CSV table of C-alpha atoms in Angstrom, one decimal:
chain,number,residue,atom,x,y,z
I,1,UNK,CA,-139.3,216.4,187.9
I,2,UNK,CA,-136.2,214.2,188.0
I,3,UNK,CA,-134.0,214.7,184.9
I,4,UNK,CA,-133.8,210.9,184.5
I,5,UNK,CA,-137.6,211.1,183.8
I,6,UNK,CA,-137.3,213.8,181.1
I,7,UNK,CA,-138.1,212.1,177.8
I,8,UNK,CA,-139.6,213.2,174.5
I,9,UNK,CA,-143.0,212.3,175.9
I,10,UNK,CA,-142.7,214.1,179.3
I,11,UNK,CA,-141.1,217.3,178.0
I,12,UNK,CA,-144.1,217.7,175.6
I,13,UNK,CA,-146.0,219.3,178.5
I,14,UNK,CA,-143.8,222.4,178.0
I,15,UNK,CA,-145.1,222.8,174.4
I,16,UNK,CA,-147.5,225.7,173.9
I,17,UNK,CA,-148.0,228.8,175.9
I,18,UNK,CA,-149.6,227.5,179.1
I,19,UNK,CA,-146.3,227.9,180.9
I,20,UNK,CA,-143.6,230.6,180.7
I,21,UNK,CA,-140.2,229.1,181.3
I,22,UNK,CA,-137.2,231.2,182.1
I,23,UNK,CA,-134.8,228.8,183.8
I,24,UNK,CA,-134.4,225.4,182.2
I,25,UNK,CA,-132.4,222.5,183.7
I,26,UNK,CA,-132.2,219.3,181.5
I,27,UNK,CA,-129.0,217.8,183.0
I,28,UNK,CA,-128.4,214.2,181.9
I,29,UNK,CA,-131.8,214.1,180.1
I,30,UNK,CA,-132.4,211.8,177.1
I,31,UNK,CA,-134.4,213.9,174.7
I,32,UNK,CA,-134.2,214.3,170.9
I,33,UNK,CA,-133.4,217.5,169.0
I,34,UNK,CA,-137.0,217.8,167.8
I,35,UNK,CA,-138.4,217.4,171.3
I,36,UNK,CA,-136.0,220.0,172.7
I,37,UNK,CA,-136.9,222.6,170.1
I,38,UNK,CA,-140.6,222.0,170.4
I,39,UNK,CA,-140.6,222.0,174.2
I,40,UNK,CA,-138.2,224.9,175.1
I,41,UNK,CA,-137.1,227.0,172.2
I,42,UNK,CA,-140.3,229.1,172.0
I,43,UNK,CA,-140.0,230.2,175.6
I,44,UNK,CA,-138.2,233.3,176.8
I,45,UNK,CA,-135.3,231.3,178.4
I,46,UNK,CA,-132.6,233.3,180.2
I,47,UNK,CA,-130.7,230.3,181.7
I,48,UNK,CA,-130.2,226.8,180.3
I,49,UNK,CA,-128.2,223.9,182.0
I,50,UNK,CA,-127.8,221.1,179.5
I,51,UNK,CA,-124.9,219.4,181.3
I,52,UNK,CA,-124.2,215.9,180.1
I,53,UNK,CA,-127.4,215.5,178.1
I,54,UNK,CA,-127.7,212.3,176.1
I,55,UNK,CA,-125.8,212.1,172.8
I,56,UNK,CA,-129.2,212.3,170.9
I,57,UNK,CA,-129.0,216.1,171.6
I,58,UNK,CA,-125.7,217.6,170.6
I,59,UNK,CA,-124.1,221.0,171.3
I,60,UNK,CA,-124.8,222.1,167.7
I,61,UNK,CA,-128.4,221.1,168.0
I,62,UNK,CA,-128.9,223.0,171.2
I,63,UNK,CA,-127.2,226.2,169.9
I,64,UNK,CA,-129.1,226.1,166.6
I,65,UNK,CA,-132.4,225.5,168.5
I,66,UNK,CA,-131.8,228.5,170.8
I,67,UNK,CA,-130.8,230.7,167.9
I,68,UNK,CA,-134.1,230.0,166.2
I,69,UNK,CA,-135.7,232.4,168.7
I,70,UNK,CA,-134.6,236.0,168.3
I,71,UNK,CA,-135.6,236.8,171.8
I,72,UNK,CA,-133.3,234.1,173.2
I,73,UNK,CA,-130.5,235.3,171.0
I,74,UNK,CA,-130.5,238.6,172.7
I,75,UNK,CA,-131.5,237.7,176.2
I,76,UNK,CA,-130.1,234.2,177.1
I,77,UNK,CA,-127.6,235.0,179.9
I,78,UNK,CA,-126.3,231.6,181.0
I,79,UNK,CA,-125.6,228.5,179.0
I,80,UNK,CA,-124.0,225.4,180.6
I,81,UNK,CA,-123.0,222.6,178.1
I,82,UNK,CA,-120.4,220.6,180.1
I,83,UNK,CA,-119.8,217.1,178.9
I,84,UNK,CA,-122.3,217.5,176.0
I,85,UNK,CA,-121.5,215.7,172.8
I,86,UNK,CA,-120.5,217.2,169.4
I,87,UNK,CA,-120.9,215.2,166.2
I,88,UNK,CA,-117.6,214.3,164.5
I,89,UNK,CA,-118.6,216.0,161.3
I,90,UNK,CA,-119.3,219.3,163.2
I,91,UNK,CA,-116.4,221.8,163.5
I,92,UNK,CA,-117.3,225.4,164.2
I,93,UNK,CA,-119.9,226.0,166.9
I,94,UNK,CA,-121.8,229.2,166.1
I,95,UNK,CA,-122.2,230.8,169.5
I,96,UNK,CA,-121.8,234.3,168.0
I,97,UNK,CA,-125.6,234.8,167.5
I,98,UNK,CA,-126.2,234.5,171.3
I,99,UNK,CA,-125.3,238.1,171.9
I,100,UNK,CA,-126.8,238.3,175.4
I,101,UNK,CA,-124.6,235.6,176.9
I,102,UNK,CA,-122.9,236.5,180.1
I,103,UNK,CA,-121.9,233.0,181.2
I,104,UNK,CA,-120.7,230.1,179.0
I,105,UNK,CA,-119.4,226.7,180.2
I,106,UNK,CA,-118.1,224.1,177.7
I,107,UNK,CA,-115.9,221.9,179.9
I,108,UNK,CA,-115.2,218.4,178.7
I,109,UNK,CA,-116.4,219.3,175.2
I,110,UNK,CA,-114.7,219.1,171.8
I,111,UNK,CA,-114.2,222.8,171.8
I,112,UNK,CA,-111.4,224.2,169.5
I,113,UNK,CA,-109.4,227.4,168.9
I,114,UNK,CA,-111.8,228.5,166.3
I,115,UNK,CA,-114.7,228.1,168.7
I,116,UNK,CA,-112.8,230.1,171.3
I,117,UNK,CA,-112.2,232.9,168.8
I,118,UNK,CA,-116.0,232.9,168.0
I,119,UNK,CA,-117.0,233.0,171.7
I,120,UNK,CA,-114.5,235.7,172.6
I,121,UNK,CA,-116.3,238.1,170.3
I,122,UNK,CA,-119.6,237.8,172.3
I,123,UNK,CA,-120.2,241.4,173.4
I,124,UNK,CA,-121.4,240.7,177.0
I,125,UNK,CA,-119.4,237.6,177.9
I,126,UNK,CA,-118.1,237.8,181.5
I,127,UNK,CA,-117.6,234.2,182.6
I,128,UNK,CA,-116.0,231.3,180.5
I,129,UNK,CA,-115.2,227.7,181.4
I,130,UNK,CA,-113.0,225.9,178.8
I,131,UNK,CA,-111.7,223.1,181.1
I,132,UNK,CA,-110.5,219.9,179.5
I,133,UNK,CA,-111.3,221.1,176.0
I,134,UNK,CA,-109.2,220.9,172.8
I,135,UNK,CA,-108.0,224.5,172.9
I,136,UNK,CA,-104.3,224.8,172.2
I,137,UNK,CA,-104.0,228.7,172.1
I,138,UNK,CA,-105.8,231.1,174.4
I,139,UNK,CA,-104.7,234.3,172.6
I,140,UNK,CA,-108.3,234.8,171.4
I,141,UNK,CA,-109.2,235.8,174.9
I,142,UNK,CA,-107.5,239.2,174.3
I,143,UNK,CA,-110.6,240.1,172.3
I,144,UNK,CA,-112.7,240.1,175.5
I,145,UNK,CA,-110.0,241.3,177.9
I,146,UNK,CA,-112.1,244.4,178.9
I,147,UNK,CA,-115.1,242.4,180.0
I,148,UNK,CA,-114.0,238.9,181.1
I,149,UNK,CA,-114.3,238.5,184.9
I,150,UNK,CA,-114.1,234.7,185.3
I,151,UNK,CA,-111.9,232.2,183.5
I,152,UNK,CA,-111.8,228.5,184.3
I,153,UNK,CA,-109.3,226.4,182.4
I,154,UNK,CA,-108.7,223.3,184.6
I,155,UNK,CA,-106.8,220.5,182.9
I,156,UNK,CA,-106.3,222.3,179.6
I,157,UNK,CA,-104.3,219.3,178.4
I,158,UNK,CA,-103.8,220.4,174.7
I,159,UNK,CA,-102.4,223.9,175.5
I,160,UNK,CA,-99.4,224.3,173.2
I,161,UNK,CA,-98.2,227.8,174.3
I,162,UNK,CA,-95.1,228.4,176.3
I,163,UNK,CA,-95.4,229.6,179.9
I,164,UNK,CA,-94.4,233.2,179.1
I,165,UNK,CA,-97.0,233.3,176.3
I,166,UNK,CA,-99.8,232.1,178.6
I,167,UNK,CA,-98.8,234.5,181.3
I,168,UNK,CA,-98.7,237.3,178.7
I,169,UNK,CA,-102.3,236.7,177.9
I,170,UNK,CA,-103.4,236.4,181.5
I,171,UNK,CA,-101.6,239.6,182.3
I,172,UNK,CA,-103.8,241.5,179.9
I,173,UNK,CA,-107.0,240.1,181.5
I,174,UNK,CA,-107.0,242.9,184.1
I,175,UNK,CA,-110.8,242.6,184.8
I,176,UNK,CA,-110.4,239.0,186.0
I,177,UNK,CA,-111.9,238.3,189.5
I,178,UNK,CA,-111.7,234.5,189.2
I,179,UNK,CA,-109.0,232.4,187.6
I,180,UNK,CA,-108.8,228.6,187.7
I,181,UNK,CA,-105.6,227.0,186.2
I,182,UNK,CA,-105.8,223.9,188.4
I,183,UNK,CA,-104.4,220.7,186.9
I,184,UNK,CA,-104.0,217.0,187.5
I,185,UNK,CA,-101.1,216.5,190.0
I,186,UNK,CA,-99.5,213.7,187.9
I,187,UNK,CA,-98.9,216.2,185.0
I,188,UNK,CA,-96.6,218.2,187.2
I,189,UNK,CA,-97.6,221.5,185.7
I,190,UNK,CA,-95.6,224.5,186.9
I,191,UNK,CA,-97.7,227.2,185.3
I,192,UNK,CA,-99.1,228.2,188.7
I,193,UNK,CA,-95.5,228.3,190.1
I,194,UNK,CA,-94.6,230.9,187.4
I,195,UNK,CA,-97.8,232.9,187.9
I,196,UNK,CA,-97.1,233.3,191.6
I,197,UNK,CA,-93.8,235.0,190.8
I,198,UNK,CA,-95.4,237.8,188.8
I,199,UNK,CA,-95.9,241.1,190.6
I,200,UNK,CA,-97.9,242.9,188.0
I,201,UNK,CA,-100.5,240.3,187.2
I,202,UNK,CA,-104.2,239.9,188.2
I,203,UNK,CA,-104.4,243.1,190.3
I,204,UNK,CA,-108.2,242.6,191.0
I,205,UNK,CA,-108.2,238.9,191.6
I,206,UNK,CA,-110.6,237.6,194.3
I,207,UNK,CA,-110.4,233.8,193.6
I,208,UNK,CA,-107.4,231.8,192.4
I,209,UNK,CA,-107.4,228.0,192.0
I,210,UNK,CA,-104.0,226.4,191.5
I,211,UNK,CA,-104.8,223.0,192.9
I,212,UNK,CA,-102.6,220.2,191.5
I,213,UNK,CA,-99.8,222.6,190.6
I,214,UNK,CA,-96.2,221.7,191.0
I,215,UNK,CA,-93.5,223.4,193.1
I,216,UNK,CA,-96.0,225.6,194.9
I,217,UNK,CA,-94.9,226.8,198.4
I,218,UNK,CA,-96.5,228.5,201.3
I,219,UNK,CA,-94.2,231.4,201.0
I,220,UNK,CA,-95.0,232.1,197.4
I,221,UNK,CA,-98.8,231.8,197.9
I,222,UNK,CA,-98.7,234.0,201.0
I,223,UNK,CA,-96.7,236.8,199.3
I,224,UNK,CA,-99.1,236.6,196.3
I,225,UNK,CA,-102.2,237.0,198.6
I,226,UNK,CA,-100.6,239.8,200.7
I,227,UNK,CA,-100.1,241.8,197.5
I,228,UNK,CA,-103.8,241.3,196.6
I,229,UNK,CA,-105.7,241.8,199.9
I,230,UNK,CA,-109.1,241.4,198.2
I,231,UNK,CA,-108.6,237.7,197.7
I,232,UNK,CA,-111.3,235.5,199.2
I,233,UNK,CA,-110.4,232.0,197.9
I,234,UNK,CA,-107.4,230.0,196.9
I,235,UNK,CA,-107.3,226.4,195.8
I,236,UNK,CA,-104.3,224.5,197.1
I,237,UNK,CA,-105.4,220.8,197.1
I,238,UNK,CA,-102.8,218.3,195.9
I,239,UNK,CA,-100.0,220.9,196.3
I,240,UNK,CA,-97.3,221.3,199.0
I,241,UNK,CA,-98.9,224.6,200.2
I,242,UNK,CA,-101.6,225.4,202.7
I,243,UNK,CA,-99.8,224.4,205.9
I,244,UNK,CA,-98.6,227.8,207.1
I,245,UNK,CA,-100.3,229.6,210.0
I,246,UNK,CA,-101.1,232.4,207.6
I,247,UNK,CA,-104.0,230.6,206.0
I,248,UNK,CA,-106.2,230.0,209.1
I,249,UNK,CA,-105.5,233.4,210.5
I,250,UNK,CA,-106.2,235.4,207.2
I,251,UNK,CA,-109.7,236.8,207.9
I,252,UNK,CA,-112.2,236.1,205.1
I,253,UNK,CA,-109.9,233.7,203.2
I,254,UNK,CA,-111.3,230.3,202.2
I,255,UNK,CA,-108.9,227.6,201.3
I,256,UNK,CA,-109.5,224.3,199.4
I,257,UNK,CA,-106.7,222.1,200.5
I,258,UNK,CA,-105.7,219.1,202.6
I,259,UNK,CA,-104.0,220.7,205.6
I,260,UNK,CA,-107.1,220.9,208.0
I,261,UNK,CA,-110.7,219.8,208.2
I,262,UNK,CA,-111.9,223.2,207.1
I,263,UNK,CA,-109.7,223.1,204.0
I,264,UNK,CA,-110.8,219.5,203.2
I,265,UNK,CA,-114.5,220.5,203.6
I,266,UNK,CA,-114.0,223.4,201.2
I,267,UNK,CA,-112.3,221.0,198.7
I,268,UNK,CA,-115.1,218.4,199.0
I,269,UNK,CA,-117.6,221.2,198.4
I,270,UNK,CA,-115.9,222.8,195.4
I,271,UNK,CA,-114.6,219.7,193.6
I,272,UNK,CA,-117.8,217.6,193.6
I,273,UNK,CA,-117.5,217.1,189.8
I,274,UNK,CA,-113.8,216.7,189.5
I,275,UNK,CA,-112.9,213.1,190.4
I,276,UNK,CA,-109.1,213.8,190.4
I,277,UNK,CA,-109.5,216.2,193.3
I,278,UNK,CA,-112.4,214.6,194.9
I,279,UNK,CA,-110.5,211.4,195.6
I,280,UNK,CA,-107.6,213.4,196.9
I,281,UNK,CA,-109.9,215.3,199.3
I,282,UNK,CA,-111.6,212.0,200.4
I,283,UNK,CA,-108.2,210.5,201.2
I,284,UNK,CA,-107.3,213.5,203.3
I,285,UNK,CA,-110.7,213.2,205.0
I,286,UNK,CA,-110.1,209.5,205.7
I,287,UNK,CA,-106.8,210.2,207.5
I,288,UNK,CA,-108.3,213.1,209.5
I,289,UNK,CA,-111.4,211.1,210.7
I,290,UNK,CA,-109.7,207.8,211.6
I,291,UNK,CA,-110.3,208.5,215.3
I,292,UNK,CA,-113.3,210.8,214.9
I,293,UNK,CA,-115.3,211.2,218.1
I,294,UNK,CA,-117.8,213.9,217.0
I,295,UNK,CA,-120.9,213.4,214.7
I,296,UNK,CA,-120.4,215.5,211.5
I,297,UNK,CA,-123.5,215.2,209.2
I,298,UNK,CA,-122.3,218.0,207.0
I,299,UNK,CA,-119.1,216.0,206.1
I,300,UNK,CA,-121.1,212.8,205.5
I,301,UNK,CA,-123.4,214.7,203.2
I,302,UNK,CA,-120.4,216.0,201.1
I,303,UNK,CA,-119.1,212.4,200.9
I,304,UNK,CA,-122.5,211.3,199.7
I,305,UNK,CA,-122.6,213.9,197.0
I,306,UNK,CA,-119.2,212.7,195.7
I,307,UNK,CA,-120.4,209.0,195.7
I,308,UNK,CA,-123.6,210.0,193.8
I,309,UNK,CA,-121.7,212.1,191.2
I,310,UNK,CA,-119.1,209.3,190.4
I,311,UNK,CA,-120.9,206.0,190.8
I,312,UNK,CA,-118.4,204.1,188.5
I,313,UNK,CA,-115.2,205.7,189.7
I,314,UNK,CA,-113.5,203.0,191.8
I,315,UNK,CA,-111.0,205.2,193.6
I,316,UNK,CA,-113.8,207.7,194.6
I,317,UNK,CA,-116.1,204.9,195.7
I,318,UNK,CA,-113.4,203.1,197.6
I,319,UNK,CA,-112.1,206.1,199.5
I,320,UNK,CA,-115.7,207.4,200.1
I,321,UNK,CA,-116.7,204.1,201.6
I,322,UNK,CA,-113.8,204.2,204.0
I,323,UNK,CA,-114.7,207.8,205.0
I,324,UNK,CA,-118.3,206.7,205.5
I,325,UNK,CA,-117.1,204.0,207.9
I,326,UNK,CA,-115.1,206.5,209.9
I,327,UNK,CA,-118.0,209.0,210.1
I,328,UNK,CA,-120.6,206.4,211.2
I,329,UNK,CA,-118.7,204.0,213.4
I,330,UNK,CA,-118.9,203.5,217.2
I,331,UNK,CA,-122.3,205.2,217.6
I,332,UNK,CA,-121.5,208.3,215.5
I,333,UNK,CA,-124.4,207.4,213.2
I,334,UNK,CA,-126.8,207.9,216.1
I,335,UNK,CA,-126.6,211.7,215.6
I,336,UNK,CA,-127.1,211.6,211.8
I,337,UNK,CA,-130.4,212.5,210.2
I,338,UNK,CA,-132.3,209.4,209.0
I,339,UNK,CA,-132.8,210.8,205.5
I,340,UNK,CA,-129.0,211.3,205.1
I,341,UNK,CA,-128.3,207.8,206.3
I,342,UNK,CA,-130.9,206.4,204.0
I,343,UNK,CA,-129.2,208.1,201.1
I,344,UNK,CA,-125.8,206.9,202.2
I,345,UNK,CA,-127.2,203.3,202.6
I,346,UNK,CA,-128.5,203.4,199.0
I,347,UNK,CA,-125.1,204.6,197.8
I,348,UNK,CA,-123.3,201.8,199.6
I,349,UNK,CA,-125.7,199.4,198.0
I,350,UNK,CA,-124.8,200.8,194.6
I,351,UNK,CA,-121.1,200.5,195.3
I,352,UNK,CA,-121.5,196.9,196.4
I,353,UNK,CA,-123.4,196.2,193.2
I,354,UNK,CA,-121.0,198.1,190.8
I,355,UNK,CA,-117.8,196.7,192.3
I,356,UNK,CA,-118.5,193.1,193.4
I,357,UNK,CA,-114.9,191.9,193.0
I,358,UNK,CA,-113.1,194.5,195.1
I,359,UNK,CA,-112.9,192.9,198.5
I,360,UNK,CA,-111.7,196.0,200.5
I,361,UNK,CA,-114.5,198.2,199.1
I,362,UNK,CA,-117.0,195.5,199.9
I,363,UNK,CA,-115.6,195.2,203.4
I,364,UNK,CA,-115.9,199.0,203.9
I,365,UNK,CA,-119.5,199.0,202.8
I,366,UNK,CA,-120.6,196.1,204.9
I,367,UNK,CA,-118.8,197.4,208.0
I,368,UNK,CA,-120.5,200.8,207.5
I,369,UNK,CA,-123.9,199.0,207.3
I,370,UNK,CA,-123.3,197.1,210.5
I,371,UNK,CA,-123.8,200.0,212.9
I,372,UNK,CA,-127.1,200.1,214.7
I,373,UNK,CA,-128.4,203.4,213.3
I,374,UNK,CA,-127.9,202.2,209.7
I,375,UNK,CA,-129.6,199.0,210.7
I,376,UNK,CA,-132.6,201.2,211.6
I,377,UNK,CA,-132.4,202.9,208.2
I,378,UNK,CA,-132.4,199.4,206.6
I,379,UNK,CA,-135.7,198.8,208.4
I,380,UNK,CA,-136.9,202.1,207.0
I,381,UNK,CA,-135.8,201.1,203.5
I,382,UNK,CA,-137.6,197.7,203.9
I,383,UNK,CA,-140.9,199.7,203.9
I,384,UNK,CA,-140.2,201.2,200.5
I,385,UNK,CA,-142.5,200.2,197.6
I,386,UNK,CA,-139.6,199.5,195.3
I,387,UNK,CA,-139.3,195.6,195.3
I,388,UNK,CA,-135.6,195.6,194.4
I,389,UNK,CA,-134.7,198.0,197.2
I,390,UNK,CA,-136.7,196.0,199.7
I,391,UNK,CA,-135.0,192.8,198.6
I,392,UNK,CA,-131.6,194.3,198.8
I,393,UNK,CA,-132.4,195.8,202.3
I,394,UNK,CA,-133.5,192.6,203.8
I,395,UNK,CA,-130.7,190.6,202.3
I,396,UNK,CA,-128.1,193.0,203.8
I,397,UNK,CA,-130.0,193.0,207.1
I,398,UNK,CA,-129.7,189.2,207.1
I,399,UNK,CA,-125.9,189.4,206.6
I,400,UNK,CA,-125.4,192.2,209.2
I,401,UNK,CA,-127.5,190.4,211.8
I,402,UNK,CA,-125.0,187.5,211.7
I,403,UNK,CA,-122.2,189.9,212.7
I,404,UNK,CA,-124.0,191.2,215.8
I,405,UNK,CA,-123.2,189.5,219.1
I,406,UNK,CA,-126.1,188.9,221.5
I,407,UNK,CA,-124.9,191.9,223.6
I,408,UNK,CA,-124.8,194.2,220.5
I,409,UNK,CA,-128.2,193.0,219.5
I,410,UNK,CA,-129.6,193.8,222.9
I,411,UNK,CA,-128.1,197.3,222.7
I,412,UNK,CA,-130.3,198.1,219.7
I,413,UNK,CA,-133.3,198.3,222.0
I,414,UNK,CA,-136.2,200.2,220.3
I,415,UNK,CA,-134.6,199.9,216.9
I,416,UNK,CA,-134.3,196.1,217.3
I,417,UNK,CA,-138.0,195.9,218.2
I,418,UNK,CA,-139.0,198.0,215.1
I,419,UNK,CA,-136.7,196.0,212.8
I,420,UNK,CA,-138.2,192.7,214.0
I,421,UNK,CA,-141.7,194.1,213.6
I,422,UNK,CA,-141.0,195.4,210.1
I,423,UNK,CA,-139.5,192.1,209.0
I,424,UNK,CA,-142.5,190.2,210.3
I,425,UNK,CA,-144.8,192.5,208.4
I,426,UNK,CA,-143.0,191.5,205.2
I,427,UNK,CA,-143.3,187.8,206.1
I,428,UNK,CA,-147.0,188.2,206.8
I,429,UNK,CA,-147.6,190.1,203.5
I,430,UNK,CA,-145.7,187.6,201.4
I,431,UNK,CA,-147.4,184.7,203.1
I,432,UNK,CA,-150.8,186.2,202.6
I,433,UNK,CA,-150.0,186.7,198.9
I,434,UNK,CA,-148.7,183.1,198.7
I,435,UNK,CA,-145.4,184.5,197.4
I,436,UNK,CA,-142.3,182.5,197.8
I,437,UNK,CA,-139.9,185.0,196.2
I,438,UNK,CA,-136.3,185.7,197.2
I,439,UNK,CA,-137.4,188.7,199.4
I,440,UNK,CA,-139.3,186.3,201.7
I,441,UNK,CA,-136.4,183.9,202.0
I,442,UNK,CA,-134.0,186.7,202.9
I,443,UNK,CA,-136.5,188.1,205.4
I,444,UNK,CA,-136.8,184.7,207.1
I,445,UNK,CA,-133.0,184.4,207.3
I,446,UNK,CA,-132.8,187.9,208.7
I,447,UNK,CA,-135.3,187.0,211.5
I,448,UNK,CA,-133.4,183.8,212.2
I,449,UNK,CA,-130.1,185.7,212.5
I,450,UNK,CA,-131.5,188.4,214.7
I,451,UNK,CA,-133.2,186.1,217.1
I,452,UNK,CA,-130.5,183.4,217.3
I,453,UNK,CA,-129.1,183.3,220.9
I,454,UNK,CA,-130.8,186.7,221.6
I,455,UNK,CA,-133.4,186.6,224.4
I,456,UNK,CA,-134.3,190.3,223.8
I,457,UNK,CA,-134.9,189.7,220.0
I,458,UNK,CA,-136.9,186.6,220.8
I,459,UNK,CA,-139.1,188.6,223.2
I,460,UNK,CA,-139.8,191.2,220.5
I,461,UNK,CA,-140.5,188.3,218.1
I,462,UNK,CA,-143.2,186.8,220.3
I,463,UNK,CA,-144.7,190.2,221.3
I,464,UNK,CA,-145.1,191.1,217.5
I,465,UNK,CA,-147.1,187.9,216.9
I,466,UNK,CA,-144.1,186.2,215.3
I,467,UNK,CA,-145.2,182.7,216.4
I,468,UNK,CA,-148.6,183.1,214.9
I,469,UNK,CA,-147.2,184.4,211.6
I,470,UNK,CA,-144.6,181.6,211.4
I,471,UNK,CA,-147.3,179.0,212.0
I,472,UNK,CA,-149.1,180.5,209.0
I,473,UNK,CA,-145.8,180.3,207.0
I,474,UNK,CA,-145.5,176.6,207.8
I,475,UNK,CA,-149.1,175.9,206.9
I,476,UNK,CA,-148.8,177.7,203.5
I,477,UNK,CA,-145.4,176.0,203.0
I,478,UNK,CA,-146.9,172.6,203.6
I,479,UNK,CA,-149.6,173.3,201.1
I,480,UNK,CA,-147.3,174.5,198.4
I,481,UNK,CA,-144.1,172.6,199.4
I,482,UNK,CA,-142.0,175.7,199.9
I,483,UNK,CA,-139.9,177.1,202.8
I,484,UNK,CA,-139.2,173.4,203.7
């Protein structure tokens, strides 16, 4: 079930004991506290993802609900609360009763020093994400230094400790396998620069993310990794590092950066939820794919994920639309899966709708939609039952058809025949229903534009009974005084 369909009514099916839930995902769901407790808190849940749930359900409500079940208190292993709201009158979050927690993520949450102190006492905690929280002092982490294996504190903007104080805490976390201290490039943080100079720090580290850090050089990163041969990942996007021959030749090392296509792909994959890095990776991808000659569906899929995750972020949508154009132009779309192209087409529609006044973004989207393979996908979308999607598809098809020369139209071959046939089916259906809505008008325009000065399209039109259908249109129009 899509999380957008999770409501107080739909989650009621999980009440009672007919089902035994262990893994619960309610990302972005809009449900009340009472519905959450009744539907889920009697189950033996071991993992809960409540990322970005609606404000009707707060972090405090979730934690209190979970703690009402003694089995969950002892056995819940993973709790993800990223971007979840906290009421203004709520201060301390009582995570302490969830004694079985191994993984906790509270990024983008009003999470304070007192909450960190509370969480650090959890006896089994191994992984913690406090990115973009209100923590000013991480000294409480020393309480769990013997068990903490993963620490993510991206964009910890309120941190008030000095660099030596922060490094002193990190130095004590000897069990750490993963550390993320990445930051927004504009902040010019040099914490990572100082960390790389330390010889006796993070001896067992496997993954280090320092993307966005200031004054980072290839030499410093290479020396740090050589001293820690077990390292498998390093994040270097939006830094001056990653360009040395060391990185592509180091066996088993993955790099999220901007120096090569493999680094950019890794960055797009890892930073899907961080718009600050996503737009940087998309920009690098745009420059690398400007003269692309090879079909790369995996890259287009990563671009689509970024567009879907940040629909209202103009820099992301703008750069992603430019990347889409590069990845689908000049016949490259012909090798793309239809389902992927249909998703991309829908995302381009959304971008057009969300940013109607940004001409370059509109141009990118429309140019992407003009290639023949996406025109085929438009035909596929015209068959969808959703009236709004059908209307949008035929209206864009009408616009795109105007931009095709007779030669380009002829090159569409089978796809042109199917597009004409599908558009005529819409006309026939609307005429039979005596419907003179905007979808019919756009469909008529699309057929006009496709057949204008195109003998091939006219041939398909006649073979698909277009003349008969249009005579019916004229007869109905004469009766109802429409289409005239």
